Coordinates of C-alpha atoms in Angstrom, one line a residue:
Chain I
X12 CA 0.0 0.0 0.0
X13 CA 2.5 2.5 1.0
X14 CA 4.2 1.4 -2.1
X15 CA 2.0 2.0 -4.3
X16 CA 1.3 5.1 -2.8
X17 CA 4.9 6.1 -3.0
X18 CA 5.0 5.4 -6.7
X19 CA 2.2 7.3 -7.2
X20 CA 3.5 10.2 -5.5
X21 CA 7.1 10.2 -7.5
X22 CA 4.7 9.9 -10.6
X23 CA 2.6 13.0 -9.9
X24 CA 5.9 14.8 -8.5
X25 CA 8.1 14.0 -11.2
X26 CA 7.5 17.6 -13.1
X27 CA 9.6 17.6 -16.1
X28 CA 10.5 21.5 -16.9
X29 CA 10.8 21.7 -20.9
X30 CA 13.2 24.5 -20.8
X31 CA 16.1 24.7 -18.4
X32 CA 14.4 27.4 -16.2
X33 CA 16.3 29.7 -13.0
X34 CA 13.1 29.2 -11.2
X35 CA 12.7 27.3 -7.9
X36 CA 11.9 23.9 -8.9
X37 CA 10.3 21.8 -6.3
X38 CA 9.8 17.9 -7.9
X39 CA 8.2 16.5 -4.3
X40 CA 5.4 17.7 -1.8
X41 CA 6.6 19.1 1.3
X42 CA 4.8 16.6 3.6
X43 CA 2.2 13.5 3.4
X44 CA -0.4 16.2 4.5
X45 CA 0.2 18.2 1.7
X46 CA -0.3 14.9 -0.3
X47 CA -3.4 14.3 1.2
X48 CA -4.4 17.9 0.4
X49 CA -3.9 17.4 -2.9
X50 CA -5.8 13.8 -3.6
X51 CA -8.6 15.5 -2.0
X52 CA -8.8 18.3 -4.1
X53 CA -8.2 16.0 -7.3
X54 CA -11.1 14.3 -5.9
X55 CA -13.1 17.1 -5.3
X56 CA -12.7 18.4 -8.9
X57 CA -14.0 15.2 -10.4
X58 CA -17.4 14.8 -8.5
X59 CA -17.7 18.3 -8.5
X60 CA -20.9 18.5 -11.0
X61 CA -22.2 15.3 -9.4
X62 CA -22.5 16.7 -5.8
X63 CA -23.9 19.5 -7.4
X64 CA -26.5 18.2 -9.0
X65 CA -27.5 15.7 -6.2
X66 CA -27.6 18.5 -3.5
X67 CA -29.8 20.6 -5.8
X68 CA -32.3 17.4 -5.3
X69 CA -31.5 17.4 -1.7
X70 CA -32.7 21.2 -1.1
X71 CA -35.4 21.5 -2.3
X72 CA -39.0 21.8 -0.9
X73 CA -40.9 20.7 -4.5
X74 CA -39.7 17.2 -4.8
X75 CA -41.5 14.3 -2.6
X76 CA -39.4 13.9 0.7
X77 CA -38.4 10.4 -0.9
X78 CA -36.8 11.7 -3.7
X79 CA -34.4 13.6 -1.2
X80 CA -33.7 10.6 0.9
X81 CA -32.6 8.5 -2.2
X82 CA -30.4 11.6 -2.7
X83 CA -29.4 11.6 0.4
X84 CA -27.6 8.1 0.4
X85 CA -26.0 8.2 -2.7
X86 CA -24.6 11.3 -1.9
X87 CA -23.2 9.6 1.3
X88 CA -21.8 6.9 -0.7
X89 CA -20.0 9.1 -2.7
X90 CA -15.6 8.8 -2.0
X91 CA -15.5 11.3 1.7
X92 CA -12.1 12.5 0.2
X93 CA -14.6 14.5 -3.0
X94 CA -15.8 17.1 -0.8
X95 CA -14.7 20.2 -1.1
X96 CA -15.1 21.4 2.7
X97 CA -12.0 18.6 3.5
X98 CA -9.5 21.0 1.4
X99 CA -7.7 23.0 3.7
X100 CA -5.5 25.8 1.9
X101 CA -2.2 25.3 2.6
X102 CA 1.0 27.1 2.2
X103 CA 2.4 26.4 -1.2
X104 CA 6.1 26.5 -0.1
X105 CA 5.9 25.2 3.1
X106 CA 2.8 23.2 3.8
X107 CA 2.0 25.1 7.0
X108 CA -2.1 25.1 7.0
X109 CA -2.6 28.6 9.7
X110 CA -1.5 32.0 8.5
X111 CA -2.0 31.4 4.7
X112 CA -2.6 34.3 2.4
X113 CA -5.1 33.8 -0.3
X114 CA -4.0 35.9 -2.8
X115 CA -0.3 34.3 -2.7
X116 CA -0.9 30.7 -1.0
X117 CA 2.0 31.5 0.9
X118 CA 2.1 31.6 4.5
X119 CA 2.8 34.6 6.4
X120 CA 6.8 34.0 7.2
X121 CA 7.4 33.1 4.0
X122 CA 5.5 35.6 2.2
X123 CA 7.5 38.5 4.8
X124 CA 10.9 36.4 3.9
X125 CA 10.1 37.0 0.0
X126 CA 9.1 40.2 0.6
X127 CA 12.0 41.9 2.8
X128 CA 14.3 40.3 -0.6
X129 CA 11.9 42.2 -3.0
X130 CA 10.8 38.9 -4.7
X131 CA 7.3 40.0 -4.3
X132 CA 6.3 42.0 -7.2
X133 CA 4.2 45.4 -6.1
X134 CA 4.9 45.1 -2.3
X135 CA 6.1 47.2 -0.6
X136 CA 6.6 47.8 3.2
X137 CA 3.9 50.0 4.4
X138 CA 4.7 53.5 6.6
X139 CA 1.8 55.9 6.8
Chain S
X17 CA 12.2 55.5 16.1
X18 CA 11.3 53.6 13.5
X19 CA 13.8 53.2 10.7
X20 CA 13.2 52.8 7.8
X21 CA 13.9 49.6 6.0
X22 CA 15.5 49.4 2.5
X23 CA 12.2 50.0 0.5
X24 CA 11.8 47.2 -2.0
X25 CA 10.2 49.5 -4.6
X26 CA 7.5 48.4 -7.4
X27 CA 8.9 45.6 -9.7
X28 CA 7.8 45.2 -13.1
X29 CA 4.2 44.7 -13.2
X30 CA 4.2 41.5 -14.3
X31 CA 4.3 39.2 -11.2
X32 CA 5.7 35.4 -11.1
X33 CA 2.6 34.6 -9.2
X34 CA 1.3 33.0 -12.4
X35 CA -2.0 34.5 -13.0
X36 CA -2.2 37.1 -10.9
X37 CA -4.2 39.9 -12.3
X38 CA -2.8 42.2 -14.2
X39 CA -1.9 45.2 -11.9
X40 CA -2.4 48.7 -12.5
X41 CA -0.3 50.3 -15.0
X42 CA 2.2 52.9 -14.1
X43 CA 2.9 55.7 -16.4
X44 CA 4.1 53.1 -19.2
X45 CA 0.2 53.0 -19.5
X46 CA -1.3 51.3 -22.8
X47 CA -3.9 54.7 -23.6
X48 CA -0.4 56.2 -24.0
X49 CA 1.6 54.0 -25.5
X50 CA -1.4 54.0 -28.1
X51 CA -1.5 57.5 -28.2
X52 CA 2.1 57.4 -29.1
X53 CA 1.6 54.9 -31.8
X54 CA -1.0 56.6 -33.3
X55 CA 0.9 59.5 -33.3
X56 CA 4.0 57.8 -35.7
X57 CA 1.4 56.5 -38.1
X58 CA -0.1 59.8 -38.5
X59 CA 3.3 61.0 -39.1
X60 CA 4.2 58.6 -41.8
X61 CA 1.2 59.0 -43.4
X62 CA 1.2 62.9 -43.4
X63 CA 4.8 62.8 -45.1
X64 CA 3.5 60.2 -47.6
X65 CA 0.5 62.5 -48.8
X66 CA 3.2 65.6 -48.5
X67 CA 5.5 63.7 -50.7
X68 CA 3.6 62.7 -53.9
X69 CA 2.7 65.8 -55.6
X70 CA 6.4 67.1 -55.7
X71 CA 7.7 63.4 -57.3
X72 CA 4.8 64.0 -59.9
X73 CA 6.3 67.0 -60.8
X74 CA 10.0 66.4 -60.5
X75 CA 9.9 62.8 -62.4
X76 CA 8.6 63.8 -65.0
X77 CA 11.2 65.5 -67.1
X78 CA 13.8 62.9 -66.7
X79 CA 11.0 60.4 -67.4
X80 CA 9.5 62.2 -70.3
X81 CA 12.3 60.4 -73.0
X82 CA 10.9 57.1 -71.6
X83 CA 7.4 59.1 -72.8
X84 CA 8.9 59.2 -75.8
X85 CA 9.7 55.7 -76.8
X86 CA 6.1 55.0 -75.9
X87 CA 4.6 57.9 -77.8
X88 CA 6.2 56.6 -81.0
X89 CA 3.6 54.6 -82.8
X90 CA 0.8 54.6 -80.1
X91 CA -2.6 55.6 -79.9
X92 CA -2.2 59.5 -78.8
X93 CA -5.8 60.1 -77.3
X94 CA -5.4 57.4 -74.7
X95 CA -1.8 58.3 -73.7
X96 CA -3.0 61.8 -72.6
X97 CA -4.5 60.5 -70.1
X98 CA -2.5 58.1 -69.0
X99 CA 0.7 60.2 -69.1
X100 CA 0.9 64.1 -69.0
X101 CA 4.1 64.5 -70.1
X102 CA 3.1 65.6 -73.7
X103 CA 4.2 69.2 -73.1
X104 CA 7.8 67.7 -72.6
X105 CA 7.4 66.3 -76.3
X106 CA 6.5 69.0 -77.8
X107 CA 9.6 71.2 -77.0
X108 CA 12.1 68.3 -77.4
X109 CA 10.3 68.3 -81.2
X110 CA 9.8 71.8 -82.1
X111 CA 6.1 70.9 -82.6
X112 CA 2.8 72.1 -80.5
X113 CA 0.6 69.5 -80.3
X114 CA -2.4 69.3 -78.4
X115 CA -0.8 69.6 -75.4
X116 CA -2.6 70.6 -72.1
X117 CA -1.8 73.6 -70.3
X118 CA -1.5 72.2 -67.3
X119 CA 1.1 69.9 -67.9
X120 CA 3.4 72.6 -69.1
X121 CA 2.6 74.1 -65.4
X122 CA 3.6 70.8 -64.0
X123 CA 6.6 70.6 -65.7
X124 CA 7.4 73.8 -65.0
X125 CA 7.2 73.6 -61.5
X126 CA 9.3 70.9 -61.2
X127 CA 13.1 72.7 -61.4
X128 CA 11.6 75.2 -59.1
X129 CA 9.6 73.2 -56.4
X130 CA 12.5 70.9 -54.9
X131 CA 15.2 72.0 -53.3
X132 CA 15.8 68.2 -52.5
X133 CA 19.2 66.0 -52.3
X134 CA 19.9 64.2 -55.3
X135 CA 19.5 61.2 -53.5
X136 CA 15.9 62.2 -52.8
X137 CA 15.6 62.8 -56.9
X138 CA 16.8 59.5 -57.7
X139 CA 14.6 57.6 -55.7
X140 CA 11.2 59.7 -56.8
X141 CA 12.6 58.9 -60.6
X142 CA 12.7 55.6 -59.7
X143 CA 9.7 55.6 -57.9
X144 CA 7.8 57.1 -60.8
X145 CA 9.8 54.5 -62.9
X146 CA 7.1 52.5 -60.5
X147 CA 4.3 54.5 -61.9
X148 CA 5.2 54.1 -64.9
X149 CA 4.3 50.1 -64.8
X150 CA 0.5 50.6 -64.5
X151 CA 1.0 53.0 -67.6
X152 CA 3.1 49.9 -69.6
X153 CA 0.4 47.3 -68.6
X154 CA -2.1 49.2 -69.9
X155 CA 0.0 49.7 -73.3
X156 CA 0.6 46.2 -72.9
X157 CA -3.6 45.4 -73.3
X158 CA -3.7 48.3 -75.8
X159 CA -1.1 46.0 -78.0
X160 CA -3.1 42.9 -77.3
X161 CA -5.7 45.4 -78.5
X162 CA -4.2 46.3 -81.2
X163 CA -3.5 43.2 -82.8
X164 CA -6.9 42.2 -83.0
X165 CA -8.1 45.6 -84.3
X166 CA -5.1 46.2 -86.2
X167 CA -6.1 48.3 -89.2
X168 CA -7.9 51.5 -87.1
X169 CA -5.2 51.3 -84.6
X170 CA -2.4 52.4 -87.0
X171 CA -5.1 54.6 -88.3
X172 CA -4.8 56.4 -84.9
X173 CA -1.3 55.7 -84.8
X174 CA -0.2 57.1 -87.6
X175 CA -2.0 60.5 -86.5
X176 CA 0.9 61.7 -84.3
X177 CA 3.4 63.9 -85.4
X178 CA 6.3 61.5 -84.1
X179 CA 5.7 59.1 -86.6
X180 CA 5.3 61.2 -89.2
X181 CA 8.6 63.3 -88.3
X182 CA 10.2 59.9 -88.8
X183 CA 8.5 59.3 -91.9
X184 CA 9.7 62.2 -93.1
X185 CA 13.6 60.9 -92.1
X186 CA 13.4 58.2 -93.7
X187 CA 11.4 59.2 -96.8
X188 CA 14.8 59.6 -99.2
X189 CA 15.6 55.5 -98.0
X190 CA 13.7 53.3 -99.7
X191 CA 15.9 50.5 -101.1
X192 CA 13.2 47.7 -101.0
X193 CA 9.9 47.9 -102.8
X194 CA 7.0 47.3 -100.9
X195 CA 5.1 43.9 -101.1
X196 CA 2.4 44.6 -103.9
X197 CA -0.6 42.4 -102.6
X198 CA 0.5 44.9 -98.7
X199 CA -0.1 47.7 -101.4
X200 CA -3.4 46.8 -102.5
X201 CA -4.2 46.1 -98.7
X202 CA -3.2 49.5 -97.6
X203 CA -5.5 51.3 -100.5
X204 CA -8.7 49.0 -99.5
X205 CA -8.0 50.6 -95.7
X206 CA -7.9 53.7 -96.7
X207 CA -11.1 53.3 -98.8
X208 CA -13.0 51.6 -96.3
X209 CA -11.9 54.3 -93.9
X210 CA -13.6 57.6 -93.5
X211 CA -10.6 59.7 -93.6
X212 CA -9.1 61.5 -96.4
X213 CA -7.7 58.5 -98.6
X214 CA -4.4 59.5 -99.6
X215 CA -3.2 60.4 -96.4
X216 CA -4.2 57.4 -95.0
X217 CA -2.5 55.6 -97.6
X218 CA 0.7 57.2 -97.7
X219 CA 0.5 56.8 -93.9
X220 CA 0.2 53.4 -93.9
X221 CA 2.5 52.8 -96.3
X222 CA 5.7 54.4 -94.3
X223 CA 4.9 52.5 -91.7
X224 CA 5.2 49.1 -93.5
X225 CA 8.3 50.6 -94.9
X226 CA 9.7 51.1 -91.2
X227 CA 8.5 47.9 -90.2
X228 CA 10.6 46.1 -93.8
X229 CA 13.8 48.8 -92.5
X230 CA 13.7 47.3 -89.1
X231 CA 13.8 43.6 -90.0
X232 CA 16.3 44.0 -92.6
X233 CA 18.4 46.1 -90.0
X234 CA 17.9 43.4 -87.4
X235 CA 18.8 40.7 -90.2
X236 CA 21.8 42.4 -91.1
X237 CA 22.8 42.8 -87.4
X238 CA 23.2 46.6 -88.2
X239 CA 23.0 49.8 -85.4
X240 CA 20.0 49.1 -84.1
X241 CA 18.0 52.6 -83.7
X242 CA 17.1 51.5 -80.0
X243 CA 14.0 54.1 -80.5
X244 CA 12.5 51.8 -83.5
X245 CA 13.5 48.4 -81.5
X246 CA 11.9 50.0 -78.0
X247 CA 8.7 51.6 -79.8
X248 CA 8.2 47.9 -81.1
X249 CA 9.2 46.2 -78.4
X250 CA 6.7 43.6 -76.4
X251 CA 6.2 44.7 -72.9
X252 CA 7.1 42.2 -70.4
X253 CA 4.8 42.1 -67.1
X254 CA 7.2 41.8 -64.4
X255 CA 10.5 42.8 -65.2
X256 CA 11.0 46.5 -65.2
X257 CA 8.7 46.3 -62.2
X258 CA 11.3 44.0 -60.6
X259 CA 14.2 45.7 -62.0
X260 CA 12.8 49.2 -60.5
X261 CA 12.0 48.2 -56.9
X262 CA 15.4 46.2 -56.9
X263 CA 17.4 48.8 -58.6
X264 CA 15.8 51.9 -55.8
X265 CA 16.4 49.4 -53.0
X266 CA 19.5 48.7 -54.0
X267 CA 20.0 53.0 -54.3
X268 CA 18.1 53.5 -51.0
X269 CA 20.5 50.7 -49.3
X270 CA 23.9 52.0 -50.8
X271 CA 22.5 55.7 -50.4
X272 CA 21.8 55.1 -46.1
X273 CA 25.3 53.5 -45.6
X274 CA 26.9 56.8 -46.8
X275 CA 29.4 56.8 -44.3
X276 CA 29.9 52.5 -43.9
X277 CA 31.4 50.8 -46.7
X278 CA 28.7 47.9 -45.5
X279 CA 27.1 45.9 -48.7
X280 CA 23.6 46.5 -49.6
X281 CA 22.0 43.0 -48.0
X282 CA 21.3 40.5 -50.9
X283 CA 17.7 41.2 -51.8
X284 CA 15.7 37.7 -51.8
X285 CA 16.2 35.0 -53.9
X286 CA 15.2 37.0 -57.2
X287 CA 18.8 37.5 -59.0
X288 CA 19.4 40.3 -60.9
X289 CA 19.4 39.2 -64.5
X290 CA 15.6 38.5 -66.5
X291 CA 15.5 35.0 -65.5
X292 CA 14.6 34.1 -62.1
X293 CA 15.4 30.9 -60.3
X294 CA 11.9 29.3 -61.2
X295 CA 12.2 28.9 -64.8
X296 CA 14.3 27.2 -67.1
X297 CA 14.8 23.6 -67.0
X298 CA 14.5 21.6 -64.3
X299 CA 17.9 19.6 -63.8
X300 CA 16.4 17.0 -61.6
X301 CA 19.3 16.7 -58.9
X302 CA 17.0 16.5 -55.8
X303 CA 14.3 13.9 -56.1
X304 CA 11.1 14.4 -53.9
X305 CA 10.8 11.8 -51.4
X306 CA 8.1 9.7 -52.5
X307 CA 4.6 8.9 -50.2
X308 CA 5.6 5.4 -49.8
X309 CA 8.7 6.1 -47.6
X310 CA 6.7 8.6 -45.8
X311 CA 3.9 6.4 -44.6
X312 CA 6.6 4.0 -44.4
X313 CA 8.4 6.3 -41.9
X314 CA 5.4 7.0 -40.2
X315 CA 4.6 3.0 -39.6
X316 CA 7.7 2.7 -36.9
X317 CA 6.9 1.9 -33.6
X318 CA 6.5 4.6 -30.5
X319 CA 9.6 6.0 -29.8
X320 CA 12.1 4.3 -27.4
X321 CA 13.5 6.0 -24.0
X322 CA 16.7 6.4 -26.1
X323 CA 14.9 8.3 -28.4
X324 CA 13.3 10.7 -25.9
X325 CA 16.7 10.5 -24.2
X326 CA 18.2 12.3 -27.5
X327 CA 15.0 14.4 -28.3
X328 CA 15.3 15.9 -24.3
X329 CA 19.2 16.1 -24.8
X330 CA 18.8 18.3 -27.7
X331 CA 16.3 20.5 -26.3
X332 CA 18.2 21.0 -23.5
X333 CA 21.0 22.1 -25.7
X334 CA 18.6 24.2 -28.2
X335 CA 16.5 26.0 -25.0
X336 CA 19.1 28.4 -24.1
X337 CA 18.2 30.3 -20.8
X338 CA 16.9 34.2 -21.9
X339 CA 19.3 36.3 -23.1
X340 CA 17.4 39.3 -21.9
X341 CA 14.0 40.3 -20.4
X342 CA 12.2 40.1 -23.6
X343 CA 13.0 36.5 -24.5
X344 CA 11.9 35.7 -21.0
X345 CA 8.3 37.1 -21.5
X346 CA 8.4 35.8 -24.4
X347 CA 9.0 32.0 -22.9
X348 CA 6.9 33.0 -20.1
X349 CA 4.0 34.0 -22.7
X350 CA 4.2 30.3 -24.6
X351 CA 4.2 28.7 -22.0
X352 CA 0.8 30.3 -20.5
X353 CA 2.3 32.2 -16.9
X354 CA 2.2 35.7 -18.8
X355 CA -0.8 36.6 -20.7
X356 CA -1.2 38.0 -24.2
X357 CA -1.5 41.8 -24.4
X358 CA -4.1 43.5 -25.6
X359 CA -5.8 41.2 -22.5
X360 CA -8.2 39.5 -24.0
X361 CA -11.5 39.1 -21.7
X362 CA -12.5 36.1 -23.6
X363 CA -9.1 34.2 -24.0
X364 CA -9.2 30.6 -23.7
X365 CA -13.3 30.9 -23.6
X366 CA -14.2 29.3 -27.2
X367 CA -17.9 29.8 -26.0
X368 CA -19.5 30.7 -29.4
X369 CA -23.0 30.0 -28.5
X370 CA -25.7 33.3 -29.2
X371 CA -27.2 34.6 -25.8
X372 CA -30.8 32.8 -26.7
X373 CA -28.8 29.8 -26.8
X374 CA -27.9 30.2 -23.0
X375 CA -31.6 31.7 -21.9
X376 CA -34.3 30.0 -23.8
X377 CA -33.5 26.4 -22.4
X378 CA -37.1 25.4 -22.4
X379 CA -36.5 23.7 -26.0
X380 CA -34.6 20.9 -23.5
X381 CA -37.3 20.1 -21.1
X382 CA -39.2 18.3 -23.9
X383 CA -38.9 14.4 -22.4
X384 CA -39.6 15.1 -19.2
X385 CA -43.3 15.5 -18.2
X386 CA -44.9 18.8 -18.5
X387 CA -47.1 19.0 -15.1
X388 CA -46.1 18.1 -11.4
X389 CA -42.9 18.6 -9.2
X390 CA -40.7 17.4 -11.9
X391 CA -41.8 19.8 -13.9
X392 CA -41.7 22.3 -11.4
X393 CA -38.4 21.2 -10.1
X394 CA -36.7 21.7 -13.9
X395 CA -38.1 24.9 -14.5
X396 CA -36.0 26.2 -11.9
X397 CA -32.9 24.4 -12.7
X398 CA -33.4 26.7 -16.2
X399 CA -34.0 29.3 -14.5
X400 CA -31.4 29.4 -12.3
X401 CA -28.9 28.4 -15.4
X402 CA -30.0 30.9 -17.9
X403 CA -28.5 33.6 -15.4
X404 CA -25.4 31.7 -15.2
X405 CA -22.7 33.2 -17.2
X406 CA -19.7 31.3 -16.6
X407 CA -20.7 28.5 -18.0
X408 CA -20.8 27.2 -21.4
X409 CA -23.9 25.9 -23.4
X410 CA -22.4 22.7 -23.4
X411 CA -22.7 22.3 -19.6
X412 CA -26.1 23.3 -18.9
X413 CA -27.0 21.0 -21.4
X414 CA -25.3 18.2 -20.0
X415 CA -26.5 19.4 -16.5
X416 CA -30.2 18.9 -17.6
X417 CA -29.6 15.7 -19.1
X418 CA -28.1 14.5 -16.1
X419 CA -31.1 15.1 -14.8
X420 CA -33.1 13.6 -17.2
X421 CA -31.1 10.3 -16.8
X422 CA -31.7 10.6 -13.5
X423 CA -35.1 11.1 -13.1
X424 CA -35.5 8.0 -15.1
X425 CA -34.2 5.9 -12.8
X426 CA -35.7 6.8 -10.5
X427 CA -39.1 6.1 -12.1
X428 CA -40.0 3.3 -10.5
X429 CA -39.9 4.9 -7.1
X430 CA -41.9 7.7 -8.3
X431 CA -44.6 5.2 -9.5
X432 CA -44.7 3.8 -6.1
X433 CA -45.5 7.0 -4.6

């Protein structure tokens, strides 16, 4: 199991730049969380439209009650990993899940490391 | 006290963050940068319109000899108004013609209007020498024209004071006797015509005996009068054209590199001489590679890790890193981190469904059944969808047929009930 999991990890991982680039190049995940973070979003995106369509079933006040309770299982037995409420947004760089900025999915010591080296394009260090 | 860090100052505005969106502008602001670009065509064009009427003017006494040649033997009427460079004739001939007073203005004007660089003469001769191509393809179709309606044509012909000047030349030559039944030809003409006959006839009749002087010349492999050859000369299409915008490039070029002994760059692959490289003979050195071995290629297996081992080896060695900040947003643009400027609102959205496609859904509720909660329950699925705008026809369709599967499963349940 782990194995297979392993191998599926260095397959995902295994980003193969086409151009011998200066950029940071990170060809693993940080940690086993992040990993998990990111099986759940896969999952997430693919039964995306289903659980969509299933909850518009479920809330709803028109159809017979036993239409929603039929809904209401499969969408139980649908993978737990697909919903989307289980992805946590975590630091890109660093995996850390608290202090994460949306806008740059970096968390707050790293965003103030890149910032303070002016890597961070139109920041600037406030005084007012 | 607080102290003030080293400020790190506004980068470029485009960020690594992959699509981040595009921040405000600075100063380097597209209105202006339009505004600027707008400005340089306006420019250009401005000088173009301010150029033309002065080459008119100027190009056309050096180009009035090529007049000349074309004059000599051509239908005068339609040359008027093709060329106006009639007045030029007339005082290299000593004889008023018909020609327009506002051409001598022109003509005039040019010695006086320009106070322009030789270099700046050339180039508007040659670029008349341009003009001058619509003229010769339109004397071309008058020839074509002429040799179907060849008898009124040297009527016309004959009518200019050129040809008759020459006649009058060579009137005290006249070593050959004409052909006798081209005699009897030349009197019907000028009986059938309604002009006075004996002009006409003696008209005709030096211009055969040109024509006879020309070929005997040409036989003998005498001086050849380049006027007579030139006036009867077939006009090719391209050529001239060719030889004029290569010859003025070639000016412009060696003109611009006053100062550096540089070469003019080799122009493309049209050489210099009448032929060009696509006719003549084919010598049949380089064989085309036949379909077979193509599809026969095209048969071999999937390439081998040896294969992709080269193919990544020589990419490696072709993808040299960015020599500059250019060639970096230009790798950055292929490869989809930077996006393409103008921003386009609609770029990678290939949605080109009409708006009554996305509202009037009701055309897809036709299976299911048209009273009761079903019902109901679907009108407000379209309703909810045709106010949707980010997504494509495509999906709301398949959205509502997801439905429809679904409800048809579930029929049997909803029997029940």
């Amino acid at each position: 199991m782990a194995a297979a999991a392993l191998r599926w990890v260095l397959r995902a991982a295994r980003q193969v730049l086409p151009s011998p680039c200066t950029r940071q190049v990170r060809s693993y995940f940080v940690d086993w969380r992040m990993l998990r973070d990111v099986k759940r979003r896969k999952l997430a995106y693919e039964h995306a439209d289903k659980r969509l369509r299933i909850n518009a079933i479920r809330k709803n006040t028109i159809l017979p009650r036993e239409l929603q309770e039929v809904a209401d299982k499969e969408i139980a037995a649908l993978p737990r990993d697909s919903c989307p409420v289980r992805i946590r947004n975590r630091c890109v760089l660093t995996s850390r899940p608290r202090g994460v900025k949306r806008r740059w999915r970096l968390s707050r010591i790293i965003f103030r490391h890149f910032a303070d080296h002016a890597q961070m394009s139109g920041i600037q260090r406030a005084m007012w | 006290m607080p102290k003030l860090s080293p400020c790190w100052g506004q980068n470029a505005t485009k960020t690594r963050q992959g699509k981040a969106e595009p921040s405000a502008r600075g100063s380097r602001s597209r209105p202006a940068a339009l505004r600027r670009r707008q400005g340089a065509r306006g420019r250009a064009a401005a000088a173009m319109w301010g150029r033309v009427p002065p080459a008119w003017g100027c190009g056309a006494g050096r180009a009035a000899r090529f007049s000349l040649l074309f004059l000599a033997g051509r239908p005068r009427s339609k040359f008027q108004k093709l060329f106006s460079t009639t007045s030029v004739l007339s005082t290299e001939k000593d004889k008023s013609t018909t020609s327009p007073g506002s051409t001598t203005e022109v003509a005039s004007k040019s010695p006086d209007g320009a106070a322009e660089t030789p270099k700046q003469k050339l180039l508007n001769i040659i670029g008349n020498m341009k003009v001058e191509v619509t003229s010769k393809k339109k004397f071309q179709q008058l020839k074509t024209h002429a040799i179907k309606k060849q008898d009124t044509e040297k009527q016309e012909g004959l009518d200019s004071k050129s040809s008759t000047f020459q006649e009058a030349a060579e009137d005290t030559q006249r070593s050959k006797p004409l052909n006798r039944e081209l005699v009897e030809a030349v009197s019907a003409v000028a009986s059938s015509l309604p002009r006075s006959k004996e002009q006409t006839e003696s008209e005709l009749l030096a211009q055969l005996r040109r024509h006879e002087e020309n070929t005997d010349k040409q036989r003998r492999g005498g001086a050849i009068n380049i006027r007579n050859v030139i006036s009867e000369m077939s006009i090719k299409r391209q050529s001239p054209a060719r030889r004029g915008v290569m010859i003025s490039n070639r000016i412009s070029l060696a003109m611009e590199e006053d100062g550096q002994r540089t070469k003019p760059e080799r122009l493309s692959s049209h050489s210099f001489d009448s032929r060009s490289l696509r006719e003549g003979k084919r010598l049949n050195i380089f064989t085309k590679a036949s379909p077979e071995t193509e599809s026969a290629l095209k048969t071999v297996s999937s390439p081998t890790i040896w294969d992709l081992e080269f193919a990544k080896e020589i990419a490696a060695v072709t993808d040299q890193p960015p020599r500059n900040g250019f060639e970096e947003m230009i790798q950055w643009t292929k490869e989809g981190i930077l996006w393409e400027f103008p921003i386009d609102n609609e770029a990678g959205m290939d949605d080109d469904a009409e708006f009554h496609e996305h509202i009037f859904l009701e055309k897809h509720l036709k299976d299911f059944p048209k009273e009761g909660p079903i019902r109901h329950f679907m009108e407000l699925v379209i309703c909810g969808l045709s106010k949707n705008p980010y997504l494509s026809v495509k999906q709301k369709i398949e959205h509502i047929e997801w439905f429809q599967k679904y409800f048809e499963e579930k029929e049997e349940l909803l029997q029940e009930m």
